[in-house]
Structure formats: structure tokens, C-alpha cells
Coordinates of C-alpha atoms in Angstrom, one line a residue:
X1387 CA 117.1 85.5 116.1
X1388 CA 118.1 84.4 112.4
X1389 CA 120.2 86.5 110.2
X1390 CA 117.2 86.4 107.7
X1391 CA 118.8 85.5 104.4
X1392 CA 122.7 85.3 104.9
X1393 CA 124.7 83.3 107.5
X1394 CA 126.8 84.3 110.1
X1395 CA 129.7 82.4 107.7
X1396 CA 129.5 84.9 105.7
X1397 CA 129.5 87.9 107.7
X1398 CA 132.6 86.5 109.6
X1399 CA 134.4 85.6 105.9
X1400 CA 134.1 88.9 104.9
X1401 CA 135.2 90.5 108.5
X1402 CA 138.2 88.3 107.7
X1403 CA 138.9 89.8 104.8
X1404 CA 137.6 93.6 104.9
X1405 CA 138.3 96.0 108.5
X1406 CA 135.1 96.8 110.3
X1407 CA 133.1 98.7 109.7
X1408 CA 131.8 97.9 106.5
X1409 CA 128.1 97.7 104.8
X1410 CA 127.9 94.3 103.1
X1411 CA 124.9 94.5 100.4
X1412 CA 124.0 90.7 98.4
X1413 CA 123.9 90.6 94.9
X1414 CA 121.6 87.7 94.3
X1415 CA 119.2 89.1 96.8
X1416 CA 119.2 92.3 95.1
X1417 CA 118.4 90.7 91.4
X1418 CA 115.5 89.0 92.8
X1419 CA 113.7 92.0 94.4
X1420 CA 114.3 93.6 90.6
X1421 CA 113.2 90.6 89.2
X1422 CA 110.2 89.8 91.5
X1423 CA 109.0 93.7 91.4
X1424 CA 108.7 93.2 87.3
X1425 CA 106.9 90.0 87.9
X1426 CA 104.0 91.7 89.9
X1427 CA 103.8 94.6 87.7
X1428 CA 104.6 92.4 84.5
X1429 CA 100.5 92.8 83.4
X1430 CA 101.0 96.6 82.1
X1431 CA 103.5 96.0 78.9
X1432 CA 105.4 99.4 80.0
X1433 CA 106.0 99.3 83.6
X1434 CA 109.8 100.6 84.6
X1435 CA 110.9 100.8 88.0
X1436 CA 113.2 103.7 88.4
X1437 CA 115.6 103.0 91.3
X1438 CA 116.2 105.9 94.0
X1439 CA 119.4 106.7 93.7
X1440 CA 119.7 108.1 97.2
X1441 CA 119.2 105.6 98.2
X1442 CA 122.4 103.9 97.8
X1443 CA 124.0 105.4 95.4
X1444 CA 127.1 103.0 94.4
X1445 CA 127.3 102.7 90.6
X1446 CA 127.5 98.8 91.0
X1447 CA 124.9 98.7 92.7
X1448 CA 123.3 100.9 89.8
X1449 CA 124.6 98.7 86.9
X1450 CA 123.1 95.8 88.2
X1451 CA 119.9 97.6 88.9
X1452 CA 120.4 98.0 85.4
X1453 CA 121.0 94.4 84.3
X1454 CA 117.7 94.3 85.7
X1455 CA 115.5 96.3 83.4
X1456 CA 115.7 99.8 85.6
X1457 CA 115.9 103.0 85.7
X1458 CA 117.0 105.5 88.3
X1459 CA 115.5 108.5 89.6
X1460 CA 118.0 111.3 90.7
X1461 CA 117.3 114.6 92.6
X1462 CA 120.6 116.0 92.4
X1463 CA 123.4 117.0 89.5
X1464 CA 125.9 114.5 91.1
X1465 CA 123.1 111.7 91.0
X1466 CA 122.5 112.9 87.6
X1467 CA 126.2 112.2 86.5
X1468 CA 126.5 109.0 88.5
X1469 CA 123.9 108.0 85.7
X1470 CA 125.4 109.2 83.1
X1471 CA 128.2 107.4 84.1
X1472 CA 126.5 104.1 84.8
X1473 CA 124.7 103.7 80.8
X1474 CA 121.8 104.9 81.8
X1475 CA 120.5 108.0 79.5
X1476 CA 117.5 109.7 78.3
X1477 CA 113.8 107.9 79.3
X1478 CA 116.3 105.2 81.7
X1479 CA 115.9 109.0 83.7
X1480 CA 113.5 110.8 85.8
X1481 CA 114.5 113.8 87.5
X1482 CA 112.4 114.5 90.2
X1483 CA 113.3 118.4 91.2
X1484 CA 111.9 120.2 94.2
X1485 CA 114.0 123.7 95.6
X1486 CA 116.6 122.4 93.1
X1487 CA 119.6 125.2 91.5
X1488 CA 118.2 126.5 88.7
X1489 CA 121.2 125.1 86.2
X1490 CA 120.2 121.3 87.1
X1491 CA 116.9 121.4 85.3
X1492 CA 119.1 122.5 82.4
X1493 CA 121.4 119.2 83.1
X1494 CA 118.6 117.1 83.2
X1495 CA 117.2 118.2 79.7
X1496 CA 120.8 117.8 78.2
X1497 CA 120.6 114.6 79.5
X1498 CA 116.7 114.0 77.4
X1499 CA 115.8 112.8 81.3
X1500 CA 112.1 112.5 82.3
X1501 CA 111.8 115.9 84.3
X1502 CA 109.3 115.9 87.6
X1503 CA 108.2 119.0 88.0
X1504 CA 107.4 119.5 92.1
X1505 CA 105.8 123.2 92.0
X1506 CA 104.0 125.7 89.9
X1507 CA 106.9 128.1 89.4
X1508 CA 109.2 125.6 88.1
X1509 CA 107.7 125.8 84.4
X1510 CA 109.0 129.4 84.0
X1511 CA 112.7 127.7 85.7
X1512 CA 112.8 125.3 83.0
X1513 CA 111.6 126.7 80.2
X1514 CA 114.5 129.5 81.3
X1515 CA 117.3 126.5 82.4
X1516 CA 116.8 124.2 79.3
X1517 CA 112.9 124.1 77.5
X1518 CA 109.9 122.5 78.2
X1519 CA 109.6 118.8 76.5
X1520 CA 107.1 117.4 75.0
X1521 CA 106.5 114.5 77.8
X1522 CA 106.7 116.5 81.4
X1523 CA 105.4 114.7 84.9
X1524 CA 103.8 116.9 87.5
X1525 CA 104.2 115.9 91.4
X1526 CA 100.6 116.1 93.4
X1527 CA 100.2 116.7 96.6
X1528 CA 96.2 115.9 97.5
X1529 CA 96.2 117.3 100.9
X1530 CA 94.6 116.4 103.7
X1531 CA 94.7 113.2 105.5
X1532 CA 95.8 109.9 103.4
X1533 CA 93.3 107.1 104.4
X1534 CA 94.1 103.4 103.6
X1535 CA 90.4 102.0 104.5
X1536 CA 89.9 103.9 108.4
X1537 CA 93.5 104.3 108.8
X1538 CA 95.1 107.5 108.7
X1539 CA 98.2 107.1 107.1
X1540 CA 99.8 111.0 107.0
X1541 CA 98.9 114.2 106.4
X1542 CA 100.3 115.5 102.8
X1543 CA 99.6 118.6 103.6
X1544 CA 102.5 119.1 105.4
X1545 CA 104.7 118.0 103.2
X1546 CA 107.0 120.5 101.2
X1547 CA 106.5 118.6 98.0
X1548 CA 103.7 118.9 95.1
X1549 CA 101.5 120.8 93.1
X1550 CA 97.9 121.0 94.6
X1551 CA 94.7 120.0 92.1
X1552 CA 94.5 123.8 91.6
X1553 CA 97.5 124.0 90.8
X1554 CA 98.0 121.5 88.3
X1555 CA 94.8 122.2 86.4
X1556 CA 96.4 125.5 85.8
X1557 CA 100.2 124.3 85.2
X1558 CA 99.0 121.3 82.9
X1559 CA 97.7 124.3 80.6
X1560 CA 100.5 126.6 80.9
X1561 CA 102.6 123.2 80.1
X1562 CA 100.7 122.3 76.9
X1563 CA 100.7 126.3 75.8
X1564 CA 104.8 126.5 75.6
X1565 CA 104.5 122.6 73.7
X1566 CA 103.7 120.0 75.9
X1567 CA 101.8 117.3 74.7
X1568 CA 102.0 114.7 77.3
X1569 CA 101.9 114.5 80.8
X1570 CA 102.7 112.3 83.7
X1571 CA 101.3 112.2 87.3
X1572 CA 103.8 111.3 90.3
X1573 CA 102.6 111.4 94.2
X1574 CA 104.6 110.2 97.4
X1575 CA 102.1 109.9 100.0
X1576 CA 103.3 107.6 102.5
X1577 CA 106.9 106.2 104.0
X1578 CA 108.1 102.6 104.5
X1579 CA 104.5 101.6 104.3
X1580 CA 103.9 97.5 104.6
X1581 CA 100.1 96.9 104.0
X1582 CA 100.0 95.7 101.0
X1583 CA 96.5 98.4 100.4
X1584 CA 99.4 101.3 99.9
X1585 CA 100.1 101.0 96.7
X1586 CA 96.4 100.4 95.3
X1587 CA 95.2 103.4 97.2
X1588 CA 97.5 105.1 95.9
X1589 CA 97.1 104.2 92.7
X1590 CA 93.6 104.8 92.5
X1591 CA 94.0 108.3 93.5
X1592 CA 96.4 109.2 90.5
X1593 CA 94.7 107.4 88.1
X1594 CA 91.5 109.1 88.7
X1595 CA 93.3 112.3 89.2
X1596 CA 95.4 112.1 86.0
X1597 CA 92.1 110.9 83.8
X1598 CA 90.5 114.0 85.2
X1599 CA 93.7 116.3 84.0
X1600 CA 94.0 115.0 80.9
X1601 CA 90.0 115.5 80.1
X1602 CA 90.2 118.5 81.5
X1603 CA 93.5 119.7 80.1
X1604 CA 93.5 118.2 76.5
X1605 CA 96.8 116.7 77.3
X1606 CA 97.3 112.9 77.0
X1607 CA 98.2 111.1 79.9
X1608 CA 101.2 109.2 79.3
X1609 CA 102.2 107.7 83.3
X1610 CA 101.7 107.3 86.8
X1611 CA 104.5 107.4 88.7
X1612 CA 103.4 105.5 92.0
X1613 CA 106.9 106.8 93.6
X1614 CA 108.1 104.6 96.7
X1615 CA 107.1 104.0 99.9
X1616 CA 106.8 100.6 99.7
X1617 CA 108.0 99.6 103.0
X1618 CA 110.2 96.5 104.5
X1619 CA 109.5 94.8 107.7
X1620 CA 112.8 96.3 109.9
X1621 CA 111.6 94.4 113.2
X1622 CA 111.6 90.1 112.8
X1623 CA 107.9 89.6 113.8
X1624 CA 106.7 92.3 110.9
X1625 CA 105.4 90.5 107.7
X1626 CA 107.5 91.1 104.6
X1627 CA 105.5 93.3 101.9
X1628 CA 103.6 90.9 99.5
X1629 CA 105.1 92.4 95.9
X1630 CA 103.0 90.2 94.3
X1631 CA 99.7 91.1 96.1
X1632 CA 100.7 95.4 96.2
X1633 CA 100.9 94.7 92.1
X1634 CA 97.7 92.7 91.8
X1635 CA 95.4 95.5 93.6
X1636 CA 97.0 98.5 91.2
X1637 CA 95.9 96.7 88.4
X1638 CA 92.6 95.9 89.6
X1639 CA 92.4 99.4 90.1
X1640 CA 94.3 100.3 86.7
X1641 CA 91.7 98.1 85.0
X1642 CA 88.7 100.0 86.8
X1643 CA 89.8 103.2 85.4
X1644 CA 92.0 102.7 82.2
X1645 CA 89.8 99.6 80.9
X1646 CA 91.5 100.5 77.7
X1647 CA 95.2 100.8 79.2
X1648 CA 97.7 103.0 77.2
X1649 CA 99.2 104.3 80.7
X1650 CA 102.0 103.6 81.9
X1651 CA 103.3 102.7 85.0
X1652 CA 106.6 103.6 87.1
X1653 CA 107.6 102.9 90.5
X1654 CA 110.8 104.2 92.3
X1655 CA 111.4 101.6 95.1
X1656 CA 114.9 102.3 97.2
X1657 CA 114.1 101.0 100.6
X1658 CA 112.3 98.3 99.5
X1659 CA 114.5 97.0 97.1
X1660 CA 118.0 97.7 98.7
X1661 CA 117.0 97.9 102.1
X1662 CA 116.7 94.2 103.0
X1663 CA 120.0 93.4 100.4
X1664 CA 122.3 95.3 103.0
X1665 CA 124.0 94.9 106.6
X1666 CA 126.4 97.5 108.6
X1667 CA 128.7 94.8 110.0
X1668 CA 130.9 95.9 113.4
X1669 CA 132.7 94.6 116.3
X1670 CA 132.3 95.3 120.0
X1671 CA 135.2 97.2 121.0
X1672 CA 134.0 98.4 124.8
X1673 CA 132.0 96.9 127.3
X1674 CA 130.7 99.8 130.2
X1675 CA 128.9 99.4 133.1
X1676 CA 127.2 102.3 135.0
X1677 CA 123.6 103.0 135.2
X1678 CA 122.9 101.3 132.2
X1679 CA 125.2 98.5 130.2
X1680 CA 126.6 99.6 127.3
X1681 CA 128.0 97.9 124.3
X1682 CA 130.3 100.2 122.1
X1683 CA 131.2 99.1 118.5
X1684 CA 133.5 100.1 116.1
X1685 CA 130.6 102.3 113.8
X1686 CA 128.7 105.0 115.0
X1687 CA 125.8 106.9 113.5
X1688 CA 128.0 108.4 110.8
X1689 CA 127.7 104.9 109.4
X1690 CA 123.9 104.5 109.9
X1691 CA 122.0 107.7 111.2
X1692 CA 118.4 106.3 111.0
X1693 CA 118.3 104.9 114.4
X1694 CA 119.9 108.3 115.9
X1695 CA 118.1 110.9 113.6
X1696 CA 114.5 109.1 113.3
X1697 CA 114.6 106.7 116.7
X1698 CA 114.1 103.7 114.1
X1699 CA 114.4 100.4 114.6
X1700 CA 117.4 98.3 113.1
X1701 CA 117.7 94.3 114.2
X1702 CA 120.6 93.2 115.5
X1703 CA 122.1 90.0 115.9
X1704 CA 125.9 88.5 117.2
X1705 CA 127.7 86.2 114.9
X1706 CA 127.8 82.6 116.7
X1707 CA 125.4 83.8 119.2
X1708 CA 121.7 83.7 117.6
X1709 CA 121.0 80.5 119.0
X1710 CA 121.6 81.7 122.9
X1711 CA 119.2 83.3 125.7
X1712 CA 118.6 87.2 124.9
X1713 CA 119.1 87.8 128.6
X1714 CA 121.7 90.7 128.5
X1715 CA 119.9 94.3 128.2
X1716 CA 122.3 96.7 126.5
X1717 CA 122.7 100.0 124.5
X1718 CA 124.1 99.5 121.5
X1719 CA 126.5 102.8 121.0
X1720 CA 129.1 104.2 118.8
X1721 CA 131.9 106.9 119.0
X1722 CA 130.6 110.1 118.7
X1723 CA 130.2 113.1 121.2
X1724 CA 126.8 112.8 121.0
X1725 CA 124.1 111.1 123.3
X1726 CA 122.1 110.0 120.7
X1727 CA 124.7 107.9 118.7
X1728 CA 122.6 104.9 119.7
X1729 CA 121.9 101.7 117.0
X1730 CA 119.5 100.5 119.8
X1731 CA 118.5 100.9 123.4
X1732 CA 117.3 98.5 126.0
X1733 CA 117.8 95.8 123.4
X1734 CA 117.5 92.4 124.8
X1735 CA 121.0 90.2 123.2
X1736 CA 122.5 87.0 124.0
X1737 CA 125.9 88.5 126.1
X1738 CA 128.7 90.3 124.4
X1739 CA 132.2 90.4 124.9
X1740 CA 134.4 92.5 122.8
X1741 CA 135.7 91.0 120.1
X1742 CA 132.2 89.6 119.2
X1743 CA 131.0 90.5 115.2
X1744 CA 127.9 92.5 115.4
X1745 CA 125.3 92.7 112.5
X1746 CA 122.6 95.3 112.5
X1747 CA 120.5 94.7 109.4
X1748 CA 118.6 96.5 106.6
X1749 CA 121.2 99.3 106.2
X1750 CA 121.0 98.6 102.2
X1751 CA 119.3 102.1 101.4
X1752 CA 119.8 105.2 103.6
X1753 CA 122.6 103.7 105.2
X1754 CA 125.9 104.4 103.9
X1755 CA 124.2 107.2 101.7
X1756 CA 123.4 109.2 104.8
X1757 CA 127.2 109.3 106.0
X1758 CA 128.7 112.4 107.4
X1759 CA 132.4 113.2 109.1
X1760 CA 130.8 114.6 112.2
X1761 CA 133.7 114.3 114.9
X1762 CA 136.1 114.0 112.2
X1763 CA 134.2 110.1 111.8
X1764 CA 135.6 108.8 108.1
X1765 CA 132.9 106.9 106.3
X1766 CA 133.7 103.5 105.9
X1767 CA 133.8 100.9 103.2
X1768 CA 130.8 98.9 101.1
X1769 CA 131.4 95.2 100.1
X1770 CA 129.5 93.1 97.8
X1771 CA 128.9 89.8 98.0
X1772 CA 128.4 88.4 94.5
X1773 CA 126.1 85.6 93.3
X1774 CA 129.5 83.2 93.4
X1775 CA 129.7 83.6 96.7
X1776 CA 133.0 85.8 96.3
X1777 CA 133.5 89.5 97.8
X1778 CA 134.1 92.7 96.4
X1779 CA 135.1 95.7 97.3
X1780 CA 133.0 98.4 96.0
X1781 CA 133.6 101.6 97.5
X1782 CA 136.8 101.8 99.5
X1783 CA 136.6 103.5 103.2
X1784 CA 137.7 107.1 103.7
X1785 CA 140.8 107.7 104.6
X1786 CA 141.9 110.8 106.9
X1787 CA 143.4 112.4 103.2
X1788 CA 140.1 112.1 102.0
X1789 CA 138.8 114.3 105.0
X1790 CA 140.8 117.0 104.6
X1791 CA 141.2 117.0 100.6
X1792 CA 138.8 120.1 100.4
X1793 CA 140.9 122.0 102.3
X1794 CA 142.2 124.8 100.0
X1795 CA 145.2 126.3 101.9
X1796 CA 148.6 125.0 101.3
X1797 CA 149.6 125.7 104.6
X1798 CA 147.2 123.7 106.6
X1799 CA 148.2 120.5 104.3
X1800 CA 151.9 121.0 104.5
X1801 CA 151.3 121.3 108.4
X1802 CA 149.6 118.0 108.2
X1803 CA 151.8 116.0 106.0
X1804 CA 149.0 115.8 102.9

């Protein structure tokens, strides 16, 4: 199988020169996503894409993202200052907030962000942890099942997040009452979605929702934050979203209901534009043969939890080795004292001896930002490789000082030497 859009060169230059493991993320790849999403949206004159910070939240990453023309969405105070940190500051913002501590929403306004409002009884939070502004989004949940044509797509009402229409047709009033004068409509309806109808669907739903409001509410409609979702192709024989064609079907369906325009659009695309950009690279350490054959690397799911906390799918190949018969059956398997630290299972792979440089791919959002010291595991280092074919070293790995820094009792750290 091919390593999609690096070589195995470069994965074994930068094993030569960084420890495994390490998350490698590609700089030119990452400019082109930003550039290609604000080519398919480039027909509405205010379209920002505000990246989710959770999604990999390294503040070169960030400044680049930047570079780029976006913004980032936060959900957290930290996130919030890794922002501030990074340039980016008042409308470059949006703080989307659900059971949030009360004192972020007052962070947030300090900050002039964009403020996403995910329930009811946040006004009275902050109008008491800040004020309310003038320009104030509203998350919707619609409820019941989320169609793309026959297809059932999820259920939103079992989500935690949103505002239901009742709900907003009373907030939206209680908003312009204490001085709003604006509002914008955000919704998050379906995950790592591929068919290109997602986005349009959803679109259509917001817009017709949010012209409703505003008629309804006497408040002007200022956005539509479409949220992400977008989704990447994880397996090889997946099709790669079409960018171009998700961003021609919301405007057929912006021009259908805004034939006038003056709304603006927002998107906040993590997986789908870090996602792909990014690679946990590790080494088999262990070969084990009992009931099953194992291969045992050098990462574990403290490095990438997706496949051992969702079951998901995350391609693998073996540096040197794409070109050979996939006629080995192995489990892929880390360190930790726990079954499930799997990064595949039954996976069909040319053979592997230890030693061998092993590449499982899309790790660029909810990858390293997922980490945890479960076992006592330290989270390891992210590389970037820049556009002149150079590494850097963008976020050092944890040392066991770092692990035990929060420790506050002198005794423990003189008895280990810290």
C-alpha cells in the first residue's frame, strides 16, 4: 500500500534524526487543505474557517493555520490562551462553550471572542461572567434523525449539545432584550462524514432555520457556522472528500435561501484539515507468537487512542516494505496493561521483523492531542516537516520530570532525585 503523500525517505530521515515515537505532521500539505478549503468557499466574500484547536493543538501548527487566513475555535481557557498566544484575537475567535466553568465565558469576552452559546441557561452565565455582546451565536440541536437523502446519518437528539427550536425562539429574545443585535446559528450534526451531501444538508437546515429566527426574532442574522464534520477517507480504498464539490452545494443552497447574501459563512474543520497532514511513526520492538501473532511497537494508545477508545481504523504501512505480499496477519500492539492497546487487529502486512519503521497514518488531529500518562506512558514528541524539506522539532517528548512535576510534596521529589 502507498504512503499516500510522503515517502518512506522521509519517514526513515526523520527516525534518523528524532527517537520513536514521534507524530510527524507536513507543512506544505497542511497550507494546501487551508488554501484549497478557501477556494471552494471563496464565492461568499466573508467565509473564515476557524480551526479546532483540539484538534491538534501546537501553536505552529496554529500560526500557520494562521498564515492561512484562519481562525481557531477553542472550548477551553488553556485553548483560549494558546490563542492569545499565537496573534490571534477578537473575531480570529469563537468560543464554543457547553458545561464550561463559569469564569471562561468571562475570558472569552476579555478576549472580544465570538461566544457560542450551547444551552438556554448560559445567557444568565454570561451576562453574570462577562456581558452579553452585541454579535452572539446560538448552537442548535434539531433533533430527531439527520437524513442525507434516505440515509440516516445520527440521531442529534442524543447529543449533549444545543439549544432546541423552542429554545432558541425564546433565548434569541431574551438575547436581543439585555442588547443583542445580531445573531449567529452553529450546528454539529454529523462526525467524519465523506459524502460530499453533508455539508449542503447541513447547510440548508441552518440557513432556513436562522432566516426563520431572525424573522421571527427581529434580530439580524449575521453567520452560519457549518461546524466540522467533514470527514477524511482513514481506509485506502475510501474516496477523499471533494472540498471543492461540499462548497459548490452550500452555496447552491446559500443562493436558494439568501438570494441577497449578507450571511456569512464559518466552518471549523480539524480532522479534515490536519488529519491527513499527520503520521504516528514507531518501530517494532517485539515479535510474539501464541494464539495469535503479535507485533509490539514502541507507541501505545497513549500516543493514539482512537483505534483503542473508538475501534477506528488507522492505515498502516512498513517503511521499505509497501511493495511486498500482505501475507502476515498480525495485531498491531503497544505497551500498556490494557487489552485494548491495539492500533489494529487481524491486519494483513508484508512480514515484520523488529527493527522495522512502522507508519500508521492520519494521526494529524486527535492524535497527540488525546495523550494521557496511563501506566506512567510519557507523551512523546511532534516533528514538522517544513516546505524545504527540513525537520523541526515542535513539541519536545515528555520526560519522566515532566510526569511527576505536579507533584506538590517535597518529600516525594527529593526521594526521586527531581
Amino acid at each position: 500500500m502507498p504512503n499516500f503523500t510522503l515517502n518512506d525517505s522521509i519517514f526513515e530521515a526523520a527516525a534518523d534524526k528524532f527517537p520513536t515515537p514521534f507524530h510527524l505532521y507536513d507543512e506544505a500539505g497542511l497550507r494546501q487543505n487551508a488554501r484549497d478549503l478557501n477556494a471552494a468557499f471563496s464565492w461568499c466574500k466573508d467565509f473564515k474557517e476557524y480551526f479546532a484547536v483540539k484538534a491538534l493543538p501546537n501553536p505552529v501548527i496554529l500560526r500557520i493555520l494562521k498564515e492561512e487566513g484562519c481562525g481557531v475555535d477553542c472550548s477551553s481557557e488553556t485553548e483560549l490562551m494558546l490563542a492569545r498566544a499565537c496573534g490571534f484575537h477578537g473575531e480570529e475567535i469563537m468560543f464554543s462553550a457547553n458545561a464550561m466553568p463559569y469564569h471562561e465565558f468571562r475570558i472569552a469576552r476579555e478576549m472580544d471572542a465570538y461566544i457560542n452559546l450551547d444551552d438556554i441557561t448560559h445567557i444568565d452565565v454570561l451576562e453574570e461572567n462577562g456581558d452579553i455582546p452585541e454579535t452572539i451565536c446560538c448552537r442548535y440541536n434539531p433533533g430527531g434523525d439527520f437524513r442525507i437523502g434516505t440515509a440516516i446519518m445520527g440521531n442529534p437528539g442524543d447529543a449533549k449539545y444545543g439549544f432546541t427550536y423552542a429554545q432558541l425562539q425564546d433565548g434569541l429574545k431574551i438575547l436581543k432584550a439585555k442588547g443583542a443585535k445580531k445573531f449567529g446559528l452553529h450546528s454539529f450534526l454529523s462526525s467524519n462524514n465523506t459524502d460530499t451531501a453533508y455539508y449542503p444538508t447541513l447547510a440548508k437546515l441552518l440557513f432556513k432555520a436562522g432566516r426563520d429566527l431572525a424573522a421571527e426574532t427581529g434580530l439580524k442574522l449575521s453567520f452560519i457556522n457549518l461546524s466540522g464534520g467533514v470527514g477524511i477517507p482513514y481506509r485506502p480504498d475510501q474516496q477523499k472528500t471533494d472540498i471543492f464539490a461540499v462548497g459548490e452545494g452550500v452555496r447552491q443552497a446559500y443562493e436558494e435561501i439568501f438570494p441577497e447574501g449578507g450571511v456569512a459563512i464559518k466552518t471549523e474543520l480539524g480532522r479534515w484539515m490536519t488529519g491527513p497532514i499527520g503520521w504516528l511513526v514507531t518501530r517494532a520492538i517485539h515479535k510474539k507468537d501464541t494464539y495469535k501473532h503479535y507485533i509490539g511497537v514502541d507507541a501505545c494508545c497513549a500516543n493514539l487512542m482512537r483505534p483503542a477508545m473508538y475501534g477506528a481504523y488507522h492505515h498502516i504501512t512498513v517503511c521499505g516494505k509497501e511493495n511486498l505480499p500482505h501475507d502476515h496477519q498480525y495485531d498491531v500492539v503497544g505497551c500498556l496493561c490494557e487489552n485494548n492497546d491495539k492500533f489494529a487487529i487481524d491486519r494483513m502486512l508484508p512480514e515484520i521483523v523488529n527493527g522495522d519503521l512502522i507508519v500508521i497514518h492520519d494521526s494529524g488531529a486527535h492524535g497527540h492531542a488525546m495523550g494521557y500518562n496511563y501506566n506512567g506512558r510519557l507523551r512523546s514528541a511532534e516533528v514538522l516537516h517544513q516546505q524545504d524539506g527540513s525537520f523541526r522539532l515542535i513539541r519536545r517528548a515528555e520526560t519522566a520530570k515532566d510526569y511527576f512535576a505536579t507533584l506538590n510534596v517535597d518529600e516525594s521529589a527529593m526521594e526521586l532525585g527531581l
